[in-house]
Amino acid sequence: MKPLISPSILNSDLGDLRGQLRLIQRADVAHVDVMDNHFVPNLTWGLPVVESCVKADVLPIDAHLMIEDPDRWAPAYAEVGCASVTFHAEAAAAPIRTAREIRRHGARVGLGLKPATDITPYVDLLHEFDMILVMTVEPGFGGQSFLGSMLPKIRRTREAINAAGIEVSVQVDGGISRTTIELAAEAGADNFVAGSAIFRAEDAPAEIDVLRALAARHRH
Ligand code: DX5
Ligand code: ZN
């Protein structure tokens, strides 16, 4: 799979959402973090802001829902036109029903796993998803350090997908930068969320190209 770069706008200049999306236009998708201050100890925005990102019509929107009760809230993010909607395994009471509902609204669906959540219980359900998000930090904040201890989980996830003979993307999120992206790519990731590495770079578009080229050294 061709590596995809998904800049996270969490720590961008939020007063100029459209300008920030244009700044990262050469990326593949824009990653938008929804936090409810319950599932994670931080609060961002909800459906109206995500819908504005979709309507800006600059990049496909990848919604990462760090919220409780995604069974209730997640399908609406597909309905407003997000290209993909990821909810967390730890928060969903009915992950299969929710995944199917998201797909029914025309979006790709992702299953998020916090660092201490194993992929094993989901191995037989991989075909219900288009993407598995292996968090490489504890979710909640940008700018944290990549957890190298997640590499075996990335590898197991990729192996399980390949063994099932299906096309499912493996996304990594947290601490992805020039120094860590190749580790994740080598282990099996093909979709890379990067927040501070891109928005704190002097030249954000150039940084996207650098990250993409490093990731492309390892294909799956
Ligand atoms: C953290 C969010 C990430 C965050 C990544 O919980 O899910 O998307 O923005 O930021 P960096 O790349 O700075 O770790
Ligand atoms: Zn995220």
CSV table of C-alpha atoms and ligand atoms in Angstrom, one decimal:
chain,number,residue,atom,x,y,z
A,1,MET,CA,0.0,0.0,0.0
A,2,LYS,CA,1.2,3.5,-0.8
A,3,PRO,CA,2.0,5.3,2.5
A,4,LEU,CA,-0.5,8.0,3.4
A,5,ILE,CA,0.4,11.1,5.4
A,6,SER,CA,-2.4,12.5,7.7
A,7,PRO,CA,-1.4,15.7,9.4
A,8,SER,CA,-3.3,16.3,12.7
A,9,ILE,CA,-4.6,19.8,13.0
A,10,LEU,CA,-4.9,19.5,16.8
A,11,ASN,CA,-2.0,21.9,17.4
A,12,SER,CA,-2.4,24.1,14.4
A,13,ASP,CA,-3.6,27.7,14.3
A,14,LEU,CA,-7.3,27.0,14.9
A,15,GLY,CA,-8.5,30.5,14.2
A,16,ASP,CA,-7.6,29.9,10.6
A,17,LEU,CA,-8.9,26.4,10.0
A,18,ARG,CA,-9.2,26.8,6.2
A,19,GLY,CA,-5.7,28.3,5.9
A,20,GLN,CA,-4.2,25.5,8.0
A,21,LEU,CA,-5.9,22.9,5.7
A,22,ARG,CA,-4.5,24.7,2.7
A,23,LEU,CA,-1.1,24.7,4.2
A,24,ILE,CA,-1.2,20.8,4.4
A,25,GLN,CA,-2.9,20.5,1.0
A,26,ARG,CA,-0.2,18.2,-0.4
A,27,ALA,CA,-1.0,15.6,2.3
A,28,ASP,CA,-3.4,12.7,1.6
A,29,VAL,CA,-6.0,13.5,4.3
A,30,ALA,CA,-6.4,15.8,7.3
A,31,HIS,CA,-6.7,14.1,10.7
A,32,VAL,CA,-9.2,15.8,13.0
A,33,ASP,CA,-9.1,14.9,16.7
A,34,VAL,CA,-12.4,14.9,18.5
A,35,MET,CA,-12.0,14.8,22.3
A,36,ASP,CA,-14.8,14.9,24.9
A,37,ASN,CA,-12.9,15.4,28.2
A,38,HIS,CA,-14.2,12.0,29.4
A,39,PHE,CA,-12.6,9.4,27.2
A,40,VAL,CA,-9.4,11.5,27.3
A,41,PRO,CA,-8.5,14.3,29.6
A,42,ASN,CA,-8.7,17.0,27.0
A,43,LEU,CA,-11.5,18.8,25.1
A,44,THR,CA,-11.5,19.9,21.5
A,45,TRP,CA,-14.5,20.2,19.2
A,46,GLY,CA,-17.5,18.3,17.9
A,47,LEU,CA,-19.5,17.7,14.8
A,48,PRO,CA,-20.0,21.4,13.7
A,49,VAL,CA,-16.2,22.1,13.5
A,50,VAL,CA,-15.6,18.8,11.8
A,51,GLU,CA,-18.3,19.5,9.3
A,52,SER,CA,-16.7,22.9,8.6
A,53,CYS,CA,-13.4,21.1,7.8
A,54,VAL,CA,-15.3,18.8,5.4
A,55,LYS,CA,-17.0,21.8,3.8
A,56,ALA,CA,-13.7,23.6,3.4
A,57,ASP,CA,-13.2,21.0,0.6
A,58,VAL,CA,-9.5,21.1,0.8
A,59,LEU,CA,-8.6,17.5,1.8
A,60,PRO,CA,-10.6,14.4,2.7
A,61,ILE,CA,-11.3,14.4,6.5
A,62,ASP,CA,-10.2,11.6,8.8
A,63,ALA,CA,-12.1,12.0,12.1
A,64,HIS,CA,-10.5,10.4,15.1
A,65,LEU,CA,-13.1,10.2,17.8
A,66,MET,CA,-11.7,10.0,21.3
A,67,ILE,CA,-15.1,10.1,22.9
A,68,GLU,CA,-17.3,8.0,25.1
A,69,ASP,CA,-20.4,6.3,23.5
A,70,PRO,CA,-19.2,6.3,19.9
A,71,ASP,CA,-22.1,4.0,19.1
A,72,ARG,CA,-24.3,7.0,19.5
A,73,TRP,CA,-22.2,9.7,18.0
A,74,ALA,CA,-19.9,8.2,15.4
A,75,PRO,CA,-22.3,7.7,12.5
A,76,ALA,CA,-23.1,11.4,12.3
A,77,TYR,CA,-19.5,12.1,11.4
A,78,ALA,CA,-19.9,9.8,8.4
A,79,GLU,CA,-23.2,11.5,7.6
A,80,VAL,CA,-21.6,15.0,7.3
A,81,GLY,CA,-19.1,13.7,4.8
A,82,CYS,CA,-15.9,12.6,6.6
A,83,ALA,CA,-13.9,10.3,4.4
A,84,SER,CA,-13.1,8.1,7.4
A,85,VAL,CA,-14.3,7.8,11.0
A,86,THR,CA,-12.3,6.1,13.7
A,87,PHE,CA,-13.7,5.2,17.0
A,88,HIS,CA,-12.1,3.5,20.0
A,89,ALA,CA,-12.5,-0.1,20.8
A,90,GLU,CA,-12.4,0.7,24.6
A,91,ALA,CA,-15.4,3.0,24.3
A,92,ALA,CA,-17.7,1.1,21.9
A,93,ALA,CA,-20.4,-1.2,23.3
A,94,ALA,CA,-21.3,-2.5,19.8
A,95,PRO,CA,-18.3,-2.0,17.6
A,96,ILE,CA,-19.6,-4.1,14.7
A,97,ARG,CA,-23.0,-2.4,14.5
A,98,THR,CA,-21.3,1.0,14.7
A,99,ALA,CA,-18.7,0.1,12.1
A,100,ARG,CA,-21.4,-1.1,9.7
A,101,GLU,CA,-23.5,2.1,10.3
A,102,ILE,CA,-20.4,4.2,9.4
A,103,ARG,CA,-19.9,2.3,6.2
A,104,ARG,CA,-23.5,2.5,5.3
A,105,HIS,CA,-23.2,6.3,5.4
A,106,GLY,CA,-20.4,6.0,2.8
A,107,ALA,CA,-17.3,6.5,5.0
A,108,ARG,CA,-14.4,4.3,5.7
A,109,VAL,CA,-14.3,3.0,9.3
A,110,GLY,CA,-11.3,2.7,11.7
A,111,LEU,CA,-11.0,1.0,15.0
A,112,GLY,CA,-8.7,2.7,17.5
A,113,LEU,CA,-6.6,0.9,20.1
A,114,LYS,CA,-5.1,2.7,23.1
A,115,PRO,CA,-1.5,1.5,24.0
A,116,ALA,CA,-2.7,-1.1,26.5
A,117,THR,CA,-5.4,-2.5,24.3
A,118,ASP,CA,-4.5,-5.7,22.4
A,119,ILE,CA,-5.4,-6.4,18.8
A,120,THR,CA,-6.0,-10.1,19.5
A,121,PRO,CA,-9.8,-9.9,20.4
A,122,TYR,CA,-10.3,-8.1,17.0
A,123,VAL,CA,-8.4,-10.4,14.7
A,124,ASP,CA,-11.5,-12.2,13.5
A,125,LEU,CA,-13.3,-8.9,13.0
A,126,LEU,CA,-10.7,-7.2,10.8
A,127,HIS,CA,-12.9,-7.3,7.7
A,128,GLU,CA,-15.5,-5.1,9.5
A,129,PHE,CA,-12.9,-2.3,9.3
A,130,ASP,CA,-11.0,-0.4,6.7
A,131,MET,CA,-8.3,0.8,9.1
A,132,ILE,CA,-6.8,-0.2,12.5
A,133,LEU,CA,-5.4,2.8,14.4
A,134,VAL,CA,-2.6,1.7,16.7
A,135,MET,CA,-2.0,4.6,19.1
A,136,THR,CA,1.7,5.2,19.7
A,137,VAL,CA,1.1,7.6,22.6
A,138,GLU,CA,-1.7,7.7,25.2
A,139,PRO,CA,-4.4,9.7,23.4
A,140,GLY,CA,-5.2,13.2,24.6
A,141,PHE,CA,-2.4,15.5,23.6
A,142,GLY,CA,0.0,16.3,20.8
A,143,GLY,CA,3.7,16.5,21.2
A,144,GLN,CA,4.3,13.3,23.2
A,145,SER,CA,7.1,10.8,22.6
A,146,PHE,CA,6.5,7.8,20.3
A,147,LEU,CA,6.1,4.6,22.3
A,148,GLY,CA,8.5,2.1,20.8
A,149,SER,CA,6.8,-0.6,22.8
A,150,MET,CA,3.9,-0.4,20.3
A,151,LEU,CA,6.0,-1.8,17.5
A,152,PRO,CA,5.2,-5.5,18.2
A,153,LYS,CA,1.5,-4.6,18.1
A,154,ILE,CA,1.9,-2.8,14.8
A,155,ARG,CA,3.6,-5.9,13.5
A,156,ARG,CA,1.0,-8.3,14.8
A,157,THR,CA,-1.8,-6.2,13.3
A,158,ARG,CA,-0.1,-6.2,9.9
A,159,GLU,CA,0.5,-9.9,10.1
A,160,ALA,CA,-3.1,-10.6,11.0
A,161,ILE,CA,-4.4,-8.5,8.1
A,162,ASN,CA,-2.1,-10.2,5.6
A,163,ALA,CA,-3.0,-13.6,6.9
A,164,ALA,CA,-6.7,-12.7,6.4
A,165,GLY,CA,-5.9,-11.7,2.8
A,166,ILE,CA,-7.8,-8.4,3.1
A,167,GLU,CA,-6.9,-4.8,2.5
A,168,VAL,CA,-7.0,-2.9,5.8
A,169,SER,CA,-4.8,0.1,6.5
A,170,VAL,CA,-2.7,0.3,9.7
A,171,GLN,CA,-2.6,3.8,11.0
A,172,VAL,CA,-0.2,5.1,13.7
A,173,ASP,CA,-0.8,8.2,15.7
A,174,GLY,CA,1.4,9.9,18.3
A,175,GLY,CA,5.0,11.0,18.2
A,176,ILE,CA,5.5,10.3,14.4
A,177,SER,CA,8.4,12.3,13.1
A,178,ARG,CA,11.5,12.0,10.9
A,179,THR,CA,13.1,9.9,13.6
A,180,THR,CA,10.2,7.4,14.2
A,181,ILE,CA,8.2,7.1,11.0
A,182,GLU,CA,10.5,4.5,9.5
A,183,LEU,CA,10.2,2.3,12.6
A,184,ALA,CA,6.5,2.3,12.3
A,185,ALA,CA,6.6,1.8,8.6
A,186,GLU,CA,9.0,-1.1,8.8
A,187,ALA,CA,6.7,-2.7,11.4
A,188,GLY,CA,3.7,-2.6,9.1
A,189,ALA,CA,2.0,0.9,9.3
A,190,ASP,CA,1.0,2.5,6.0
A,191,ASN,CA,-1.0,5.5,7.3
A,192,PHE,CA,0.9,8.1,9.4
A,193,VAL,CA,-0.7,10.8,11.6
A,194,ALA,CA,1.7,13.6,12.4
A,195,GLY,CA,0.8,16.7,14.3
A,196,SER,CA,3.7,18.6,15.9
A,197,ALA,CA,6.3,17.2,13.4
A,198,ILE,CA,4.4,19.0,10.6
A,199,PHE,CA,2.9,22.0,12.2
A,200,ARG,CA,6.1,22.9,14.2
A,201,ALA,CA,8.2,22.5,11.1
A,202,GLU,CA,9.5,25.6,9.4
A,203,ASP,CA,8.2,24.4,6.1
A,204,ALA,CA,5.1,22.2,6.7
A,205,PRO,CA,4.6,21.2,3.0
A,206,ALA,CA,8.3,20.1,2.7
A,207,GLU,CA,8.0,18.1,6.0
A,208,ILE,CA,5.1,16.2,4.5
A,209,ASP,CA,7.3,15.2,1.5
A,210,VAL,CA,10.1,14.2,3.8
A,211,LEU,CA,7.9,12.0,6.0
A,212,ARG,CA,6.3,10.4,2.9
A,213,ALA,CA,9.6,9.6,1.3
A,214,LEU,CA,10.9,8.0,4.6
A,215,ALA,CA,7.7,5.9,4.9
A,216,ALA,CA,7.9,4.8,1.3
A,217,ARG,CA,11.1,3.0,2.0
A,218,HIS,CA,9.0,0.3,3.6
A,219,ARG,CA,6.0,-1.0,1.7
A,220,HIS,CA,3.5,-3.6,2.8
B,1,DX5,C1,-3.3,12.6,20.3
B,1,DX5,C2,-4.0,12.8,18.9
B,1,DX5,C3,-3.0,13.0,17.8
B,1,DX5,C4,-2.1,14.1,18.0
B,1,DX5,C5,-0.7,13.7,17.5
B,1,DX5,O1,-4.2,11.9,21.1
B,1,DX5,O2,-4.8,11.6,18.6
B,1,DX5,O3,-3.6,12.9,16.5
B,1,DX5,O4,-2.5,15.3,17.4
B,1,DX5,O5,0.2,14.7,17.7
B,1,DX5,P1,1.8,14.5,17.6
B,1,DX5,O6,2.0,14.0,16.2
B,1,DX5,O7,2.4,15.8,18.0
B,1,DX5,O8,2.1,13.3,18.6
B,2,ZN,ZN,-5.5,11.5,16.5
